[in-house]
PDB file of C-alpha atoms in Angstrom:
ATOM      1  CA  LYS H   1       9.531 -13.866   2.981  1.00 71.00           C
ATOM      2  CA  VAL H   2       6.985 -14.821   0.351  1.00 79.00           C
ATOM      3  CA  LYS H   3       7.812 -18.110  -1.350  1.00 82.00           C
ATOM      4  CA  LYS H   4       7.632 -18.942  -5.006  1.00 82.00           C
ATOM      5  CA  ASP H   5       4.090 -19.866  -6.111  1.00 81.00           C
ATOM      6  CA  GLU H   6       2.471 -18.173  -3.100  1.00 94.00           C
ATOM      7  CA  VAL H   7      -0.059 -15.418  -3.779  1.00 98.00           C
ATOM      8  CA  MET H   8       0.397 -11.743  -2.948  1.00 98.00           C
ATOM      9  CA  LEU H   9      -2.365  -9.132  -2.887  1.00 98.00           C
ATOM     10  CA  ASP H  10      -1.820  -5.479  -3.790  1.00 98.00           C
ATOM     11  CA  PRO H  11      -5.090  -3.646  -3.026  1.00 98.00           C
ATOM     12  CA  PHE H  12      -3.742  -0.367  -4.496  1.00 98.00           C
ATOM     13  CA  CYS H  13      -1.880  -1.798  -7.491  1.00 98.00           C
ATOM     14  CA  GLY H  14      -1.832   1.298  -9.677  1.00 97.00           C
ATOM     15  CA  ILE H  15       0.047   0.490 -12.887  1.00 97.00           C
ATOM     16  CA  GLY H  16       1.491  -2.686 -11.391  1.00 97.00           C
ATOM     17  CA  SER H  17       5.043  -1.916 -10.237  1.00 97.00           C
ATOM     18  CA  ILE H  18       4.827  -4.059  -7.086  1.00 98.00           C
ATOM     19  CA  LEU H  19       3.001  -6.776  -9.047  1.00 98.00           C
ATOM     20  CA  GLN H  20       5.835  -6.939 -11.579  1.00 98.00           C
ATOM     21  CA  GLU H  21       8.482  -7.247  -8.872  1.00 97.00           C
ATOM     22  CA  ALA H  22       6.570 -10.119  -7.257  1.00 97.00           C
ATOM     23  CA  LEU H  23       6.002 -11.888 -10.578  1.00 97.00           C
ATOM     24  CA  LEU H  24       9.731 -11.647 -11.349  1.00 96.00           C
ATOM     25  CA  GLN H  25      10.317 -13.570  -8.106  1.00 94.00           C
ATOM     26  CA  GLY H  26       7.826 -16.297  -9.058  1.00 95.00           C
ATOM     27  CA  ILE H  27       5.093 -15.018  -6.747  1.00 96.00           C
ATOM     28  CA  ASN H  28       1.522 -15.069  -8.089  1.00 97.00           C
ATOM     29  CA  VAL H  29      -0.416 -11.825  -7.631  1.00 98.00           C
ATOM     30  CA  ILE H  30      -3.837 -10.254  -7.360  1.00 98.00           C
ATOM     31  CA  GLY H  31      -3.877  -6.540  -8.146  1.00 98.00           C
ATOM     32  CA  ILE H  32      -6.831  -4.332  -7.288  1.00 98.00           C
ATOM     33  CA  ASP H  33      -7.372  -0.671  -8.076  1.00 98.00           C
ATOM     34  CA  ASN H  34     -10.549   1.374  -8.330  1.00 97.00           C
ATOM     35  CA  GLU H  35      -9.338   3.470 -11.282  1.00 97.00           C
ATOM     36  CA  THR H  36      -9.865   2.226 -14.837  1.00 97.00           C
ATOM     37  CA  GLN H  37      -6.745   3.985 -16.095  1.00 98.00           C
ATOM     38  CA  ALA H  38      -4.587   2.310 -13.428  1.00 97.00           C
ATOM     39  CA  ILE H  39      -5.894  -1.208 -14.160  1.00 98.00           C
ATOM     40  CA  ASN H  40      -5.465  -0.645 -17.905  1.00 98.00           C
ATOM     41  CA  GLY H  41      -1.901   0.512 -17.249  1.00 98.00           C
ATOM     42  CA  ALA H  42      -1.183  -2.508 -15.045  1.00 98.00           C
ATOM     43  CA  ARG H  43      -2.569  -4.836 -17.725  1.00 98.00           C
ATOM     44  CA  LYS H  44      -0.366  -3.240 -20.403  1.00 98.00           C
ATOM     45  CA  ASN H  45       2.714  -3.396 -18.164  1.00 98.00           C
ATOM     46  CA  LEU H  46       2.166  -7.063 -17.264  1.00 98.00           C
ATOM     47  CA  GLU H  47       1.571  -7.931 -20.920  1.00 97.00           C
ATOM     48  CA  TRP H  48       4.703  -5.985 -21.876  1.00 97.00           C
ATOM     49  CA  GLY H  49       6.616  -7.980 -19.238  1.00 96.00           C
ATOM     50  CA  LYS H  50       5.319 -11.186 -20.887  1.00 97.00           C
ATOM     51  CA  PHE H  51       4.012 -12.545 -17.571  1.00 97.00           C
ATOM     52  CA  SER H  52       1.673 -15.511 -17.852  1.00 97.00           C
ATOM     53  CA  ARG H  53      -1.998 -14.657 -17.275  1.00 96.00           C
ATOM     54  CA  GLN H  54      -2.132 -17.764 -15.061  1.00 96.00           C
ATOM     55  CA  ASN H  55       0.099 -15.970 -12.544  1.00 97.00           C
ATOM     56  CA  TYR H  56      -1.883 -12.763 -12.082  1.00 98.00           C
ATOM     57  CA  LYS H  57      -5.389 -11.447 -11.702  1.00 98.00           C
ATOM     58  CA  LEU H  58      -6.358  -7.781 -12.048  1.00 98.00           C
ATOM     59  CA  MET H  59      -9.577  -6.398 -10.619  1.00 98.00           C
ATOM     60  CA  GLN H  60     -11.067  -2.935 -10.935  1.00 98.00           C
ATOM     61  CA  ASP H  61     -12.838  -2.565  -7.622  1.00 98.00           C
ATOM     62  CA  ASP H  62     -12.958  -0.719  -4.305  1.00 98.00           C
ATOM     63  CA  SER H  63     -10.531  -2.397  -1.890  1.00 98.00           C
ATOM     64  CA  ARG H  64     -12.760  -1.393   1.019  1.00 98.00           C
ATOM     65  CA  LYS H  65     -15.439  -3.798  -0.267  1.00 98.00           C
ATOM     66  CA  VAL H  66     -13.888  -6.169  -2.811  1.00 98.00           C
ATOM     67  CA  LYS H  67     -14.136  -9.943  -2.477  1.00 97.00           C
ATOM     68  CA  PHE H  68     -11.172 -12.079  -3.513  1.00 97.00           C
ATOM     69  CA  ASP H  69      -9.663 -15.513  -2.939  1.00 94.00           C
ATOM     70  CA  LYS H  70      -7.340 -16.232  -0.017  1.00 97.00           C
ATOM     71  CA  VAL H  71      -3.790 -14.919  -0.390  1.00 98.00           C
ATOM     72  CA  ASP H  72      -0.564 -15.492   1.516  1.00 97.00           C
ATOM     73  CA  VAL H  73       0.511 -11.871   1.990  1.00 98.00           C
ATOM     74  CA  MET H  74      -0.486  -8.274   1.212  1.00 98.00           C
ATOM     75  CA  VAL H  75       2.069  -5.741  -0.037  1.00 98.00           C
ATOM     76  CA  SER H  76       1.005  -2.292  -1.185  1.00 98.00           C
ATOM     77  CA  GLU H  77       1.827   1.345  -1.573  1.00 95.00           C
ATOM     78  CA  PRO H  78      -1.442   3.262  -1.228  1.00 94.00           C
ATOM     79  CA  ASN H  79      -1.670   6.772  -2.600  1.00 84.00           C
ATOM     80  CA  LEU H  80       0.638   8.911  -0.445  1.00 79.00           C
ATOM     81  CA  GLY H  81      -1.418  12.040  -1.081  1.00 75.00           C
ATOM     82  CA  GLU H  82      -0.769  15.154  -3.083  1.00 74.00           C
ATOM     83  CA  THR H  83       2.737  15.834  -4.353  1.00 78.00           C
ATOM     84  CA  LEU H  84       4.261  18.371  -1.987  1.00 83.00           C
ATOM     85  CA  LYS H  85       7.171  20.523  -3.117  1.00 83.00           C
ATOM     86  CA  ASN H  86       7.308  22.569   0.093  1.00 85.00           C
ATOM     87  CA  THR H  87       6.851  21.825   3.767  1.00 87.00           C
ATOM     88  CA  ILE H  88       3.363  22.221   5.199  1.00 84.00           C
ATOM     89  CA  ASN H  89       2.019  22.987   8.658  1.00 87.00           C
ATOM     90  CA  GLU H  90       1.174  20.209  11.084  1.00 89.00           C
ATOM     91  CA  GLY H  91      -2.572  20.872  10.813  1.00 91.00           C
ATOM     92  CA  LYS H  92      -2.593  20.198   7.069  1.00 91.00           C
ATOM     93  CA  ALA H  93      -0.422  17.102   7.605  1.00 92.00           C
ATOM     94  CA  GLN H  94      -2.859  15.784  10.217  1.00 92.00           C
ATOM     95  CA  MET H  95      -5.756  16.211   7.757  1.00 92.00           C
ATOM     96  CA  ILE H  96      -3.826  14.120   5.208  1.00 92.00           C
ATOM     97  CA  PHE H  97      -3.156  11.454   7.847  1.00 94.00           C
ATOM     98  CA  LYS H  98      -6.764  11.382   9.044  1.00 95.00           C
ATOM     99  CA  ASN H  99      -7.959  10.625   5.483  1.00 94.00           C
ATOM    100  CA  TYR H 100      -5.185   8.075   5.010  1.00 96.00           C
ATOM    101  CA  GLU H 101      -5.961   6.286   8.306  1.00 97.00           C
ATOM    102  CA  HIS H 102      -9.689   6.171   7.532  1.00 97.00           C
ATOM    103  CA  LEU H 103      -8.992   4.560   4.150  1.00 97.00           C
ATOM    104  CA  MET H 104      -6.438   2.066   5.490  1.00 98.00           C
ATOM    105  CA  ILE H 105      -8.643   0.977   8.384  1.00 98.00           C
ATOM    106  CA  ALA H 106     -11.494   0.240   5.959  1.00 98.00           C
ATOM    107  CA  VAL H 107      -9.247  -1.616   3.503  1.00 98.00           C
ATOM    108  CA  LEU H 108      -7.414  -3.644   6.167  1.00 98.00           C
ATOM    109  CA  ASN H 109     -10.684  -4.605   7.850  1.00 98.00           C
ATOM    110  CA  ASN H 110     -11.964  -5.862   4.510  1.00 98.00           C
ATOM    111  CA  VAL H 111      -8.867  -7.776   3.366  1.00 98.00           C
ATOM    112  CA  LYS H 112      -7.496  -9.196   6.642  1.00 98.00           C
ATOM    113  CA  LYS H 113      -9.862 -12.175   6.693  1.00 96.00           C
ATOM    114  CA  ASN H 114      -8.386 -13.400   3.390  1.00 98.00           C
ATOM    115  CA  VAL H 115      -4.694 -12.661   4.072  1.00 98.00           C
ATOM    116  CA  LYS H 116      -2.962 -15.590   5.787  1.00 97.00           C
ATOM    117  CA  GLY H 117       0.308 -13.830   6.571  1.00 96.00           C
ATOM    118  CA  LEU H 118       1.796 -10.378   6.852  1.00 97.00           C
ATOM    119  CA  MET H 119       0.316  -7.120   5.607  1.00 98.00           C
ATOM    120  CA  VAL H 120       2.963  -4.654   4.440  1.00 98.00           C
ATOM    121  CA  PHE H 121       2.130  -1.131   3.308  1.00 98.00           C
ATOM    122  CA  THR H 122       3.537   2.353   3.099  1.00 97.00           C
ATOM    123  CA  ALA H 123       2.243   5.584   4.598  1.00 96.00           C
ATOM    124  CA  PRO H 124       3.268   9.173   3.888  1.00 94.00           C
ATOM    125  CA  LYS H 125       5.981  10.612   6.147  1.00 93.00           C
ATOM    126  CA  ILE H 126       5.760  14.376   5.739  1.00 91.00           C
ATOM    127  CA  LEU H 127       8.313  17.073   6.493  1.00 89.00           C
ATOM    128  CA  ILE H 128       6.520  19.946   8.240  1.00 90.00           C
ATOM    129  CA  PHE H 129       7.565  23.585   8.809  1.00 83.00           C
ATOM    130  CA  ASN H 130       9.711  22.946  11.871  1.00 75.00           C
ATOM    131  CA  LYS H 131      11.779  20.394   9.917  1.00 80.00           C
ATOM    132  CA  LYS H 132      10.190  17.538  11.833  1.00 86.00           C
ATOM    133  CA  ARG H 133       8.949  14.443   9.966  1.00 89.00           C
ATOM    134  CA  VAL H 134       5.473  13.263  10.956  1.00 90.00           C
ATOM    135  CA  SER H 135       3.424  10.242   9.938  1.00 92.00           C
ATOM    136  CA  CYS H 136       0.037   8.690  10.414  1.00 94.00           C
ATOM    137  CA  ASN H 137      -0.981   7.305  13.785  1.00 96.00           C
ATOM    138  CA  ILE H 138      -0.299   3.589  13.371  1.00 98.00           C
ATOM    139  CA  ASP H 139      -1.831   3.028  16.821  1.00 98.00           C
ATOM    140  CA  ASN H 140      -5.206   4.154  15.401  1.00 97.00           C
ATOM    141  CA  ILE H 141      -4.853   1.720  12.525  1.00 98.00           C
ATOM    142  CA  THR H 142      -3.942  -1.216  14.780  1.00 98.00           C
ATOM    143  CA  LYS H 143      -6.632  -0.302  17.328  1.00 98.00           C
ATOM    144  CA  PHE H 144      -9.447  -0.210  14.773  1.00 98.00           C
ATOM    145  CA  THR H 145      -8.308  -3.255  12.781  1.00 98.00           C
ATOM    146  CA  GLY H 146      -7.174  -5.549  15.593  1.00 98.00           C
ATOM    147  CA  LEU H 147      -3.883  -6.087  13.757  1.00 98.00           C
ATOM    148  CA  LYS H 148      -0.480  -6.104  15.471  1.00 98.00           C
ATOM    149  CA  LEU H 149       2.471  -3.963  14.408  1.00 98.00           C
ATOM    150  CA  ILE H 150       5.476  -6.220  13.734  1.00 98.00           C
ATOM    151  CA  SER H 151       7.921  -3.632  12.397  1.00 98.00           C
ATOM    152  CA  ARG H 152       8.209  -0.108  11.073  1.00 97.00           C
ATOM    153  CA  HIS H 153      10.834   1.363   8.754  1.00 96.00           C
ATOM    154  CA  GLU H 154      11.200   4.786   7.196  1.00 92.00           C
ATOM    155  CA  GLU H 155      12.540   5.798   3.821  1.00 89.00           C
ATOM    156  CA  TYR H 156      13.160   9.327   2.572  1.00 83.00           C
ATOM    157  CA  ARG H 157      15.818  11.562   1.039  1.00 79.00           C
ATOM    158  CA  TYR H 158      17.018  14.501   3.130  1.00 75.00           C
ATOM    159  CA  ASP H 159      15.558  17.011   0.627  1.00 78.00           C
ATOM    160  CA  GLN H 160      12.277  15.159   0.114  1.00 81.00           C
ATOM    161  CA  VAL H 161       9.049  16.602   1.565  1.00 86.00           C
ATOM    162  CA  VAL H 162       7.093  13.326   1.435  1.00 86.00           C
ATOM    163  CA  GLY H 163       8.862  10.098   2.278  1.00 89.00           C
ATOM    164  CA  ARG H 164       7.495   6.735   3.383  1.00 92.00           C
ATOM    165  CA  ASP H 165       6.839   4.878   6.567  1.00 96.00           C
ATOM    166  CA  ILE H 166       6.753   1.156   5.857  1.00 97.00           C
ATOM    167  CA  PHE H 167       4.575  -0.853   8.221  1.00 98.00           C
ATOM    168  CA  VAL H 168       4.444  -4.628   8.674  1.00 98.00           C
ATOM    169  CA  LEU H 169       1.311  -5.922  10.459  1.00 98.00           C
ATOM    170  CA  ARG H 170      -0.219  -9.317  11.169  1.00 97.00           C
ATOM    171  CA  SER H 171      -3.409 -10.698  12.668  1.00 93.00           C
TER     172      SER H 171
END
């Protein structure tokens, strides 16, 4: 559990939903996103929420390379890929996962040296043609980052094509 006044990093902050939840709990945040529109949206949302600028920092940058101050924890929901309305074949799902794993390995390898505690993030969990749900290969991510898997949870609705795997890792 992150304590009040600790600092949380979201390296894929988008428009700031996770940042807002943390700020509401008294947790300071650093939000990073490489898209101008996302950072502008996060800034507007945090201003709308009347959060003190002392409690958050927003950075438009590439999380695979960005430099930032030490934080206590990382919590993020990276892009889960294209919106899928119908099931896909396993080959297409594996292509999505390969891209996702490549991105996450690069980001985790960059941020892990400045994250003191846990790293929590979501991954797409995709329903394929045979009604089986598949996800990225977390073993690849842990192997190439040197991080350890602490826990894994899944979240999806029965009629949803793309759900979430939620991973908790540590050094």
